[in-house]
Coordinates of C-alpha atoms and ligand atoms in Angstrom, one line a residue:
Chain A
M48 CA 90.2 56.9 106.8
I49 CA 93.0 59.3 106.2
T50 CA 95.1 58.9 103.0
R51 CA 98.1 61.1 102.0
T52 CA 97.9 62.5 98.6
S53 CA 100.8 62.2 96.1
V54 CA 99.5 64.9 93.7
Q55 CA 99.9 68.6 94.2
N56 CA 97.1 70.6 92.8
P57 CA 96.4 73.0 95.6
K58 CA 93.2 75.1 95.5
E59 CA 92.9 78.5 97.0
L60 CA 91.2 78.0 100.3
R61 CA 88.8 80.8 99.5
V62 CA 87.7 78.7 96.5
V63 CA 87.3 75.7 98.8
Y64 CA 85.2 77.9 101.1
Q65 CA 83.0 79.0 98.3
E66 CA 82.5 75.5 96.9
T67 CA 81.9 73.8 100.3
M68 CA 79.5 76.5 101.4
S69 CA 77.7 76.1 98.1
A70 CA 77.3 72.4 98.7
L71 CA 76.3 72.9 102.3
M72 CA 73.7 75.5 101.4
S73 CA 72.1 73.2 98.9
E74 CA 72.0 70.3 101.3
L75 CA 71.1 72.1 104.5
P76 CA 68.3 74.7 104.2
Q77 CA 69.2 76.1 107.7
V78 CA 72.7 77.2 106.7
V79 CA 73.1 80.9 106.1
A80 CA 76.3 82.8 105.3
L81 CA 77.4 86.2 106.6
D82 CA 80.3 88.4 105.6
A83 CA 81.5 91.9 106.7
D84 CA 82.2 93.7 103.4
L85 CA 84.8 91.1 102.4
V86 CA 82.6 89.1 100.0
G87 CA 84.9 90.0 97.1
A88 CA 88.0 89.3 99.2
S89 CA 86.8 85.9 100.4
G90 CA 85.8 84.8 96.9
T91 CA 82.1 84.2 97.8
A92 CA 80.5 86.6 95.4
K93 CA 79.1 83.7 93.4
L94 CA 77.7 82.1 96.5
F95 CA 76.1 85.4 97.6
R96 CA 74.5 85.6 94.1
A97 CA 73.3 82.0 94.0
Y98 CA 71.8 82.1 97.5
A99 CA 70.9 85.8 97.7
D100 CA 68.2 85.2 100.3
R101 CA 70.4 83.3 102.7
C102 CA 73.7 85.2 102.3
I103 CA 74.0 88.5 104.1
N104 CA 76.6 91.2 103.7
A105 CA 76.5 92.7 107.2
G106 CA 78.7 95.6 106.1
I107 CA 81.9 96.6 108.0
S108 CA 80.3 95.7 111.4
E109 CA 82.0 92.5 112.6
A110 CA 80.7 92.7 116.2
N111 CA 77.1 93.2 115.0
M112 CA 77.6 90.4 112.5
M113 CA 78.6 88.0 115.3
G114 CA 75.7 89.1 117.4
M115 CA 73.2 88.8 114.6
A116 CA 74.6 85.4 113.6
A117 CA 74.2 84.2 117.2
G118 CA 70.6 85.5 117.2
M119 CA 69.8 83.7 114.0
S120 CA 71.2 80.5 115.5
L121 CA 68.8 80.8 118.4
T122 CA 66.0 80.5 116.0
G123 CA 67.4 77.4 114.4
K124 CA 69.6 78.8 111.6
V125 CA 73.2 77.5 111.2
P126 CA 75.1 80.7 110.4
F127 CA 78.7 80.8 109.0
I128 CA 80.4 84.1 109.3
H129 CA 83.6 85.2 107.7
T130 CA 86.0 88.1 108.2
F131 CA 89.8 88.3 108.6
A132 CA 91.1 86.4 111.7
P133 CA 91.9 89.5 113.8
F134 CA 88.4 90.9 113.3
A135 CA 86.8 87.5 113.8
T136 CA 88.5 87.1 117.2
R137 CA 90.1 90.0 119.0
R138 CA 87.8 92.7 117.5
I139 CA 84.6 90.9 118.5
F140 CA 85.7 88.9 121.5
D141 CA 83.0 89.9 123.8
Q142 CA 80.3 89.2 121.2
L143 CA 81.9 85.8 120.6
Y144 CA 81.8 85.2 124.3
M145 CA 78.5 86.6 125.3
A146 CA 76.3 86.2 122.2
G147 CA 78.1 83.1 121.2
V148 CA 79.6 80.5 123.5
Y149 CA 78.2 81.6 126.8
Q150 CA 74.6 81.0 125.7
Q151 CA 75.5 78.0 123.6
A152 CA 74.6 79.7 120.3
N153 CA 75.6 77.9 117.1
V154 CA 77.8 80.1 115.0
K155 CA 80.6 78.9 112.7
I156 CA 83.4 81.3 112.2
Y157 CA 86.0 81.3 109.4
G158 CA 88.8 83.6 110.3
S159 CA 90.9 84.1 107.2
D160 CA 94.5 85.1 106.7
P161 CA 95.7 84.3 110.2
G162 CA 99.3 85.0 111.2
F163 CA 101.6 86.1 108.4
W164 CA 99.0 85.6 105.8
A165 CA 97.9 89.2 106.4
L166 CA 100.8 89.9 104.0
H167 CA 100.5 93.4 102.6
N168 CA 97.7 94.3 105.0
G169 CA 100.5 94.3 107.6
G170 CA 100.6 94.3 111.3
T171 CA 97.2 95.9 111.9
H172 CA 95.6 93.0 110.2
T173 CA 97.8 90.3 111.6
S174 CA 96.5 87.9 114.2
M175 CA 99.2 86.0 116.1
E176 CA 96.9 85.5 119.0
D177 CA 93.6 84.2 117.7
I178 CA 94.2 80.6 118.9
A179 CA 95.2 81.8 122.3
L180 CA 92.0 83.8 122.6
T181 CA 89.6 81.2 121.2
R182 CA 91.2 78.3 123.0
S183 CA 90.5 80.0 126.3
L184 CA 86.7 79.9 125.7
P185 CA 84.4 77.0 126.8
N186 CA 81.9 75.7 124.2
L187 CA 84.1 76.6 121.3
T188 CA 85.7 74.1 118.9
V189 CA 89.0 75.5 117.5
L190 CA 90.4 74.1 114.2
A191 CA 93.4 75.1 112.2
P192 CA 93.3 72.9 109.0
S193 CA 96.5 72.2 107.1
D194 CA 95.2 71.7 103.5
A195 CA 92.2 72.1 101.3
T196 CA 90.7 68.7 102.0
Q197 CA 90.9 69.2 105.7
F198 CA 89.5 72.7 105.5
A199 CA 86.5 71.4 103.6
W200 CA 86.0 68.6 106.1
C201 CA 86.2 71.2 109.0
L202 CA 83.5 73.3 107.4
R203 CA 81.2 70.4 106.8
K204 CA 81.8 69.0 110.3
A205 CA 81.0 72.5 111.7
A206 CA 77.7 72.6 109.8
L207 CA 76.7 69.2 111.2
T208 CA 77.8 69.6 114.8
P209 CA 75.9 71.8 117.2
G210 CA 78.0 74.6 118.9
C211 CA 80.3 77.4 118.0
F212 CA 83.3 76.7 115.8
Y213 CA 86.4 78.8 115.0
I214 CA 88.2 77.8 111.9
R215 CA 91.4 79.6 111.0
A216 CA 92.8 79.3 107.5
G217 CA 94.4 81.4 104.8
R218 CA 92.6 82.5 101.7
K219 CA 95.5 81.4 99.4
A220 CA 96.4 77.8 98.7
F221 CA 98.1 75.5 101.2
Q222 CA 100.1 72.5 99.9
D223 CA 98.0 69.5 99.4
L224 CA 98.4 66.8 102.1
Y225 CA 95.4 64.5 102.1
D226 CA 93.5 62.6 99.5
P227 CA 90.0 64.2 99.0
T228 CA 88.4 61.0 100.3
S229 CA 90.0 61.4 103.7
S230 CA 87.8 61.8 106.7
F231 CA 89.1 63.2 110.0
E232 CA 87.9 63.2 113.6
L233 CA 87.5 66.1 116.0
G234 CA 90.1 65.8 118.8
Q235 CA 92.2 63.4 116.8
A236 CA 95.7 64.3 115.8
I237 CA 97.1 62.7 112.6
T238 CA 100.5 61.3 112.1
V239 CA 101.4 62.5 108.6
D240 CA 104.8 60.8 108.6
P241 CA 106.3 58.4 111.1
G242 CA 109.7 58.8 112.8
H243 CA 111.7 57.8 115.8
D244 CA 114.1 60.5 117.0
L245 CA 111.8 63.5 117.4
V246 CA 108.2 64.5 116.9
I247 CA 107.0 67.7 115.3
F248 CA 103.5 68.7 116.2
A249 CA 102.2 71.3 113.7
I250 CA 99.1 73.1 112.5
G251 CA 98.0 74.7 109.3
E252 CA 100.6 75.5 106.6
M253 CA 103.3 74.6 109.2
V254 CA 102.5 70.9 108.7
S255 CA 103.9 71.1 105.1
E256 CA 106.8 73.2 106.4
S257 CA 107.5 70.5 108.9
L258 CA 107.7 67.9 106.2
K259 CA 110.4 69.9 104.6
V260 CA 112.3 69.9 107.9
R261 CA 111.7 66.2 108.2
D262 CA 113.2 65.6 104.7
A263 CA 116.2 67.6 105.6
L264 CA 116.8 65.8 108.8
A265 CA 116.3 62.4 107.1
L266 CA 119.4 63.2 104.9
E267 CA 121.3 63.2 108.1
G268 CA 119.8 60.0 109.3
I269 CA 117.5 61.6 111.8
T270 CA 113.9 60.6 111.6
A271 CA 111.1 62.9 112.7
Q272 CA 107.4 62.0 113.2
V273 CA 105.2 64.8 111.9
V274 CA 101.8 65.2 113.5
D275 CA 99.0 67.4 112.3
C276 CA 97.2 68.8 115.4
F277 CA 94.5 70.6 113.4
S278 CA 92.0 70.0 116.2
L279 CA 93.3 72.4 118.8
K280 CA 90.1 72.1 120.8
P281 CA 89.2 69.4 121.5
F282 CA 92.9 68.5 121.8
D283 CA 94.2 65.0 121.3
V284 CA 96.0 64.6 124.6
N285 CA 96.4 60.8 124.3
G286 CA 97.6 61.1 120.7
V287 CA 100.2 63.7 121.7
L288 CA 101.4 61.6 124.6
A289 CA 101.7 58.5 122.4
A290 CA 103.6 60.4 119.7
I291 CA 106.1 61.7 122.3
Q292 CA 106.8 58.2 123.6
G293 CA 110.4 57.3 123.0
K294 CA 111.4 60.6 121.4
R295 CA 114.4 62.7 122.5
L296 CA 113.0 66.0 121.3
V297 CA 109.5 67.5 121.0
V298 CA 108.9 70.3 118.5
T299 CA 105.8 72.4 117.9
A300 CA 105.2 74.6 114.8
E301 CA 102.6 77.2 114.4
N302 CA 101.9 80.4 112.5
H303 CA 100.9 82.1 115.8
T304 CA 102.4 83.6 119.0
K305 CA 104.2 81.2 121.2
F306 CA 101.9 82.1 124.0
G307 CA 98.7 80.2 124.3
G308 CA 98.7 78.3 121.0
L309 CA 99.8 74.8 119.9
G310 CA 103.2 75.1 121.7
S311 CA 101.4 76.0 124.9
A312 CA 98.9 73.2 124.5
V313 CA 101.7 70.6 124.0
A314 CA 103.7 72.1 126.9
E315 CA 100.7 71.8 129.2
V316 CA 100.3 68.1 128.3
M317 CA 104.0 67.4 128.8
A318 CA 104.1 69.2 132.2
E319 CA 101.0 67.6 133.5
N320 CA 102.4 64.2 132.6
A321 CA 105.9 65.0 134.0
L322 CA 107.6 64.4 130.7
G323 CA 111.1 65.7 131.0
I324 CA 111.9 65.9 127.4
P325 CA 113.3 69.1 125.7
L326 CA 110.6 71.1 123.8
V327 CA 111.3 73.5 121.0
R328 CA 108.4 75.8 120.2
I329 CA 108.5 77.2 116.6
A330 CA 106.2 80.2 116.9
V331 CA 106.1 83.9 116.7
N332 CA 108.3 85.2 119.6
D333 CA 106.4 88.0 121.3
R334 CA 106.3 90.4 118.4
F335 CA 103.8 91.9 115.9
G336 CA 103.5 91.3 112.2
E337 CA 104.5 93.7 109.4
V338 CA 103.8 94.0 105.7
G339 CA 105.7 91.7 103.3
T340 CA 105.7 88.7 101.0
P341 CA 105.0 85.3 102.5
D342 CA 108.7 84.2 102.1
Y343 CA 110.0 87.3 103.8
L344 CA 107.5 87.2 106.7
Q345 CA 108.0 83.5 107.3
K346 CA 111.7 84.1 107.5
V347 CA 111.6 87.2 109.8
L348 CA 109.2 85.4 112.1
G349 CA 111.3 82.3 112.2
L350 CA 108.7 80.1 110.7
D351 CA 110.5 78.8 107.6
A352 CA 112.0 75.4 107.3
E353 CA 115.5 76.8 107.6
S354 CA 114.9 78.6 110.8
M355 CA 113.1 75.5 112.1
L356 CA 116.1 73.3 111.3
K357 CA 118.4 75.6 113.1
A358 CA 116.3 75.7 116.2
I359 CA 115.9 72.0 116.2
K360 CA 119.5 71.2 115.6
A361 CA 120.6 73.4 118.5
K362 CA 118.6 71.1 120.8
L363 CA 119.3 67.7 119.2
Chain B
M52 CA 99.1 128.3 100.1
T53 CA 96.9 130.1 97.6
I54 CA 94.0 128.2 96.0
Q55 CA 96.2 127.8 92.8
E56 CA 99.0 126.4 94.9
L57 CA 96.6 124.0 96.6
K58 CA 95.4 122.8 93.3
L59 CA 99.0 122.1 92.3
F60 CA 99.6 120.4 95.6
S61 CA 96.6 118.2 95.0
A62 CA 97.9 117.2 91.6
Q63 CA 101.3 116.4 93.1
I64 CA 99.7 114.3 95.8
R65 CA 97.6 112.4 93.2
L66 CA 100.7 112.0 91.0
E67 CA 102.9 110.6 93.8
T68 CA 100.1 108.3 94.9
A69 CA 99.7 107.0 91.4
K70 CA 103.4 106.4 91.0
M71 CA 103.7 104.5 94.3
L72 CA 100.8 102.3 93.4
L73 CA 102.2 101.6 89.9
K74 CA 105.5 100.6 91.4
R75 CA 103.8 98.3 93.9
G76 CA 101.5 96.9 91.3
F77 CA 98.4 96.9 93.5
G78 CA 96.7 99.0 96.2
H79 CA 93.9 101.0 97.5
L80 CA 93.5 103.5 94.7
G81 CA 89.9 104.5 95.0
G82 CA 89.8 105.6 98.6
S83 CA 93.3 107.2 98.3
F84 CA 92.2 109.4 95.4
S85 CA 88.9 110.6 96.9
I86 CA 90.7 112.3 99.8
V87 CA 93.5 114.1 97.9
E88 CA 91.9 117.5 97.8
T89 CA 91.1 117.4 101.5
L90 CA 94.6 116.4 102.4
S91 CA 95.9 119.1 100.2
V92 CA 93.9 121.8 102.0
L93 CA 94.6 120.4 105.5
Y94 CA 98.4 120.1 105.0
G95 CA 98.7 123.0 102.6
A96 CA 96.7 125.7 104.3
V97 CA 95.1 124.7 107.6
M98 CA 97.1 122.6 110.0
T99 CA 99.7 124.0 112.3
I100 CA 102.6 121.7 111.7
D101 CA 106.4 121.5 111.5
P102 CA 107.5 118.8 109.1
Q103 CA 111.1 119.2 110.5
N104 CA 109.7 118.4 113.9
P105 CA 107.0 115.7 113.6
S106 CA 106.6 115.3 117.3
W107 CA 106.3 119.0 118.0
D108 CA 104.0 119.4 121.0
Q109 CA 102.0 122.3 119.6
R110 CA 101.1 120.6 116.3
D111 CA 97.6 119.9 115.1
R112 CA 96.9 116.2 114.7
F113 CA 95.6 114.2 111.8
V114 CA 94.0 110.8 112.0
L115 CA 93.3 108.8 108.9
S116 CA 90.6 106.6 110.4
K117 CA 90.1 104.9 107.0
G118 CA 93.7 103.8 107.2
H119 CA 93.8 101.9 103.9
A120 CA 94.1 105.3 102.2
G121 CA 97.6 105.4 103.6
P122 CA 99.3 105.9 100.2
A123 CA 97.6 109.4 99.8
L124 CA 98.7 110.4 103.3
Y125 CA 102.3 109.2 102.6
S126 CA 102.5 111.3 99.4
T127 CA 101.2 114.3 101.3
L128 CA 103.7 113.9 104.1
A129 CA 106.6 113.3 101.7
L130 CA 105.8 116.4 99.7
K131 CA 105.6 118.4 102.9
G132 CA 109.1 117.2 103.7
Y133 CA 108.5 114.8 106.6
F134 CA 110.7 112.3 104.9
P135 CA 112.4 111.9 101.5
L136 CA 110.2 111.5 98.4
E137 CA 112.3 108.4 97.5
W138 CA 110.7 106.5 100.4
L139 CA 107.4 106.5 98.4
S140 CA 108.7 103.9 96.1
T141 CA 109.1 101.5 99.1
L142 CA 105.4 101.2 99.8
N143 CA 104.7 97.8 101.2
D144 CA 108.2 96.5 100.4
N145 CA 109.6 94.0 102.9
G146 CA 110.9 96.0 105.8
T147 CA 109.4 99.3 104.6
N148 CA 108.6 102.3 106.7
L149 CA 105.4 102.8 104.6
P150 CA 103.1 99.9 105.2
S151 CA 99.6 99.7 103.7
H152 CA 98.1 101.2 106.8
P153 CA 99.6 104.2 108.6
D154 CA 101.8 103.3 111.5
R155 CA 102.8 106.1 113.9
L156 CA 105.9 104.1 115.1
R157 CA 107.3 103.8 111.5
T158 CA 106.5 106.9 109.6
P159 CA 107.4 110.5 110.5
G160 CA 104.2 112.6 110.5
V161 CA 101.8 109.8 111.2
D162 CA 100.0 110.7 114.4
A163 CA 98.0 107.6 114.9
T164 CA 98.2 104.0 113.8
T165 CA 95.0 102.9 112.0
G166 CA 93.8 100.1 109.7
S167 CA 91.1 98.4 111.7
L168 CA 88.2 100.4 110.5
G169 CA 86.2 102.3 113.2
Q170 CA 89.1 102.7 115.6
G171 CA 90.8 105.8 114.3
I172 CA 87.9 108.2 115.1
S173 CA 88.0 107.2 118.7
L174 CA 91.7 108.0 118.9
A175 CA 91.0 111.4 117.3
V176 CA 88.2 112.1 119.8
G177 CA 90.5 111.1 122.7
M178 CA 93.1 113.5 121.4
A179 CA 90.6 116.3 121.1
K180 CA 89.2 115.7 124.6
A181 CA 92.7 115.7 126.1
F182 CA 93.5 119.1 124.4
Q183 CA 90.2 120.4 125.7
I184 CA 91.0 119.3 129.3
D185 CA 94.3 121.1 129.2
H186 CA 92.9 124.2 127.3
R187 CA 95.5 123.6 124.6
P188 CA 95.0 125.2 121.2
N189 CA 95.9 122.0 119.2
R190 CA 93.2 120.9 116.8
V191 CA 92.4 117.4 115.5
F192 CA 91.4 116.5 112.0
A193 CA 90.0 113.0 111.1
I194 CA 88.8 111.4 108.0
V195 CA 86.3 108.6 108.2
G196 CA 85.1 106.4 105.3
D197 CA 81.5 106.2 104.4
G198 CA 81.7 102.4 104.5
E199 CA 83.5 102.7 107.8
L200 CA 80.3 104.3 109.2
N201 CA 79.0 100.7 109.3
E202 CA 81.1 100.2 112.4
G203 CA 79.2 100.9 115.6
Q204 CA 82.3 102.3 117.3
V205 CA 82.2 105.3 115.0
W206 CA 78.9 106.3 116.3
E207 CA 80.0 105.8 119.9
A208 CA 82.9 108.2 119.2
F209 CA 80.5 110.7 117.5
Q210 CA 78.2 110.7 120.4
F211 CA 81.0 111.5 122.8
A212 CA 82.5 114.3 120.5
A213 CA 79.2 116.1 120.2
H214 CA 78.2 115.6 123.8
N215 CA 81.5 117.1 124.9
R216 CA 81.3 119.9 122.4
L217 CA 84.7 119.1 121.0
S218 CA 85.0 122.2 118.8
N219 CA 88.7 121.5 118.4
L220 CA 87.8 118.4 116.4
L221 CA 86.9 118.4 112.8
I222 CA 85.5 115.2 111.3
F223 CA 85.4 114.6 107.6
I224 CA 83.3 111.8 106.2
D225 CA 84.5 110.8 102.8
E226 CA 81.2 110.0 101.1
N227 CA 82.5 108.4 98.0
H228 CA 79.4 106.1 97.9
K229 CA 81.4 102.9 97.8
Q230 CA 83.0 100.4 100.2
L231 CA 84.9 97.2 99.4
D232 CA 82.1 95.1 98.1
G233 CA 80.2 97.8 96.2
L234 CA 77.9 100.7 96.7
T235 CA 77.2 101.7 100.3
K236 CA 73.5 102.0 99.5
D237 CA 73.4 98.4 98.4
I238 CA 75.3 97.1 101.5
M239 CA 74.1 99.3 104.3
N240 CA 72.1 102.2 103.2
P241 CA 73.6 105.3 104.9
F242 CA 70.5 107.4 104.1
D243 CA 71.3 111.1 104.7
V244 CA 74.7 111.1 106.4
R245 CA 74.7 114.9 106.9
A246 CA 71.3 114.8 108.6
K247 CA 72.4 112.0 110.8
M248 CA 75.4 113.9 112.0
E249 CA 73.2 116.9 112.6
A250 CA 70.9 114.7 114.6
F251 CA 73.9 113.5 116.6
G252 CA 74.6 117.1 117.6
F253 CA 77.2 118.2 115.1
R254 CA 77.4 121.4 113.0
A255 CA 77.2 119.3 109.8
L256 CA 77.7 120.4 106.3
R257 CA 77.9 118.6 103.0
I258 CA 80.2 119.9 100.2
K259 CA 81.9 118.8 97.0
G260 CA 85.1 117.1 98.0
N261 CA 87.1 118.0 95.0
D262 CA 87.0 121.8 95.4
E263 CA 90.0 123.1 97.3
A264 CA 88.5 126.6 97.7
L265 CA 85.2 125.3 99.0
I266 CA 86.9 122.9 101.4
L267 CA 89.1 125.6 102.7
Q268 CA 86.3 128.0 103.2
T269 CA 84.1 125.4 105.0
V270 CA 87.0 124.2 107.2
T271 CA 87.7 127.8 108.2
D272 CA 84.0 128.4 109.0
C273 CA 83.8 125.2 111.1
L274 CA 86.9 126.0 113.1
A275 CA 85.5 129.4 113.9
S276 CA 82.1 128.1 114.8
G277 CA 83.0 126.9 118.3
Q278 CA 81.0 123.8 117.7
A279 CA 81.8 120.1 117.1
S280 CA 81.7 120.0 113.4
C281 CA 81.5 117.5 110.6
I282 CA 82.1 118.0 106.9
V283 CA 80.6 115.4 104.7
L284 CA 82.6 115.3 101.5
D285 CA 80.7 114.4 98.4
T286 CA 83.4 112.6 96.5
V287 CA 83.9 110.0 93.8
K288 CA 85.9 106.9 94.6
G289 CA 89.0 107.1 92.3
Q290 CA 88.5 110.9 92.1
G291 CA 90.4 112.9 89.6
V292 CA 91.1 110.2 87.0
P293 CA 88.0 109.5 84.8
Y294 CA 89.0 105.9 84.1
F295 CA 89.3 105.0 87.8
E296 CA 86.2 107.0 88.7
Q297 CA 84.2 104.9 86.2
L298 CA 85.8 101.6 87.1
A299 CA 83.2 99.7 89.1
D300 CA 85.5 97.7 91.3
N301 CA 88.0 100.4 92.2
H302 CA 88.6 99.8 95.9
H303 CA 91.7 97.7 95.7
I304 CA 93.2 97.4 92.2
R305 CA 95.7 94.9 90.8
F306 CA 97.1 96.9 87.9
A307 CA 97.3 94.9 84.7
N308 CA 96.5 95.5 81.0
E309 CA 93.8 98.2 80.8
S310 CA 94.1 99.5 84.4
E311 CA 97.9 99.6 84.3
A312 CA 97.7 101.5 81.0
A313 CA 95.2 103.9 82.6
L314 CA 97.4 104.4 85.6
K315 CA 100.4 105.2 83.4
A316 CA 98.3 107.6 81.3
A317 CA 97.2 109.3 84.5
I318 CA 100.8 109.7 85.6
E319 CA 101.6 111.3 82.3
T320 CA 98.7 113.7 82.5
L321 CA 99.4 114.6 86.1
S322 CA 103.1 115.0 85.5
A323 CA 102.4 117.5 82.6
Q324 CA 100.0 119.3 84.9
V325 CA 102.5 119.6 87.7
A326 CA 105.3 120.6 85.3
G327 CA 103.2 123.2 83.6
K328 CA 102.1 124.9 86.8
D329 CA 105.6 124.7 88.2
A330 CA 106.9 126.5 85.2
R331 CA 104.4 129.4 85.6
Ligands
TPP63 C1 87.5 96.4 111.1 C2 87.8 96.2 109.7 N1 87.0 95.4 108.9 C3 87.3 95.2 107.6 C4 88.3 95.8 107.0 C5 88.7 95.6 105.6 N2 88.4 96.7 104.7 C6 89.4 97.6 104.4 S1 88.8 98.9 103.5 C7 87.2 98.3 103.5 C8 86.1 99.2 102.9 C9 86.1 100.6 103.4 O1 85.1 101.4 102.8 P1 85.1 102.9 103.1 O2 85.2 103.2 104.5 O3 84.0 103.5 102.3 O4 86.5 103.4 102.4 P2 86.8 104.1 101.0 O5 85.6 103.9 100.2 O6 87.1 105.5 101.3 O7 88.0 103.3 100.5 C10 87.2 97.1 104.3 C11 85.9 96.4 104.5 C12 89.2 96.7 107.8 N3 90.2 97.3 107.4 N4 88.8 96.9 109.1
MG64 MG1 83.7 104.7 100.7

């Protein structure tokens, strides 16, 4: 059951990580947590103290951390690893491939601060391509949760499901969307708000941004269905097809490059089903990140509600 | 520059770095301060450079492999005249030319883009190898963090440098004994870094990293040695300002209350020091 929440009391996602991991580690003795010298940054210092024997600071050696975690999983452990999204994916891609998915290891990866969330760490720390990379690998579940409740659910689901997971989420708070009692399904997109004229498929913080767009369009009598596609792999092909039914415009919104992410996934579904409906992909258009505040970056990357509205209206 | 002038240059670099971090309100103070004296010696007395011509073919190269110490490099470059000092107050502003981590496409004088730890040293080794192939006199200087030594790539680069006898490359390891989450010895014991480098085939020395005269002497010796060399700098994270040296969590600081006051006090002390020496 999925219920929308009406209260806004968003928690920092790193706090959610700390709390959920703490619960998981007390329930499941096989769970271990690894970090690469970002324990302080990921807010897990308390966890690392409470479970000192099952929490490992691997130092600034992300590739080794991935390999070790995979090795641990081959003995029955359920390792969670955390580092920033660019290091969790492009920096250690062969380890993710070879030590991870290729031999069906069982590693759960939290890649934090994806897309513009690198903020003042700037372009070097920005990953606009982590979904494209991870989506290309077999045996990997790829999730991009949109709020604290969903993030916690993803972590728990990962712990209980064999196989490698990549979960991308910020460290800061996302707007609350779902009641904490909500339960989701892998491979099932969620209609957050119904609508008739167009459909917006979104992931992560872009779901909340899309709701702003929806409200603005509603003032003009245009209704938009907003769909949360947090499960990028497995992807809800049938759900996407159903949501597109009867719409005159399809929009995708992601804090990621337009190549290989959510926009591509939706475009693939549309092309394979010969759906000749216009598609607007709100995504980073073939450029790198830079340093800045969230508002500034969202704007220059064209990921704010205003830019979205403009792009959508041009096609309506 | 004379040793006195280098000491003044160090004070100026530390002062400008402190000012830019105060303006921004947060930043990588610890690792910026621990390399100030080394930057002062390199840019003040060692490197063949022309700040008016940052892309001069004959210049020596500098790679800040521990890229998060960008603020210290920016202060050094601005003081050398690569770009106006006023730029320093734009650190990390929206649209700035001075992002947290050095970006060679944005900042005059930055020879390599770094920030993903472990990668800068490979760039430096590549540059040195290219100069060696072409028998060019350019030299390459690189600073690696002691936490950064956790990255396997660093050791791959070291192997190549020593094997290829890259005597035109001088590697500094900033042994300030701390990384992001705490003491290096608690996270990944580095044991004897100098001995490790020697075992890897380097002419390896370990010196105090806050002594301009000693750094200059050691650099001169290394460059004359004809060997691939490494200088392990025994430093303190937050070096030069007692409050920040003693602050346990001094990697990335959000300045507020006590730490903000300490930074302002440091700026006053350093300003007086710089003014006093200027006057003399
Ligand atoms: C590949 C990579 N992993 C993690 C980080 C995040 N990070 C930035 S600085 C730092 C600690 C660096 O420690 P050290 O090399 O000792 O630098 P210093 O003490 O001189 O500041 C970490 C983990 C990074 N920039 N790059
Ligand atoms: Mg250090």
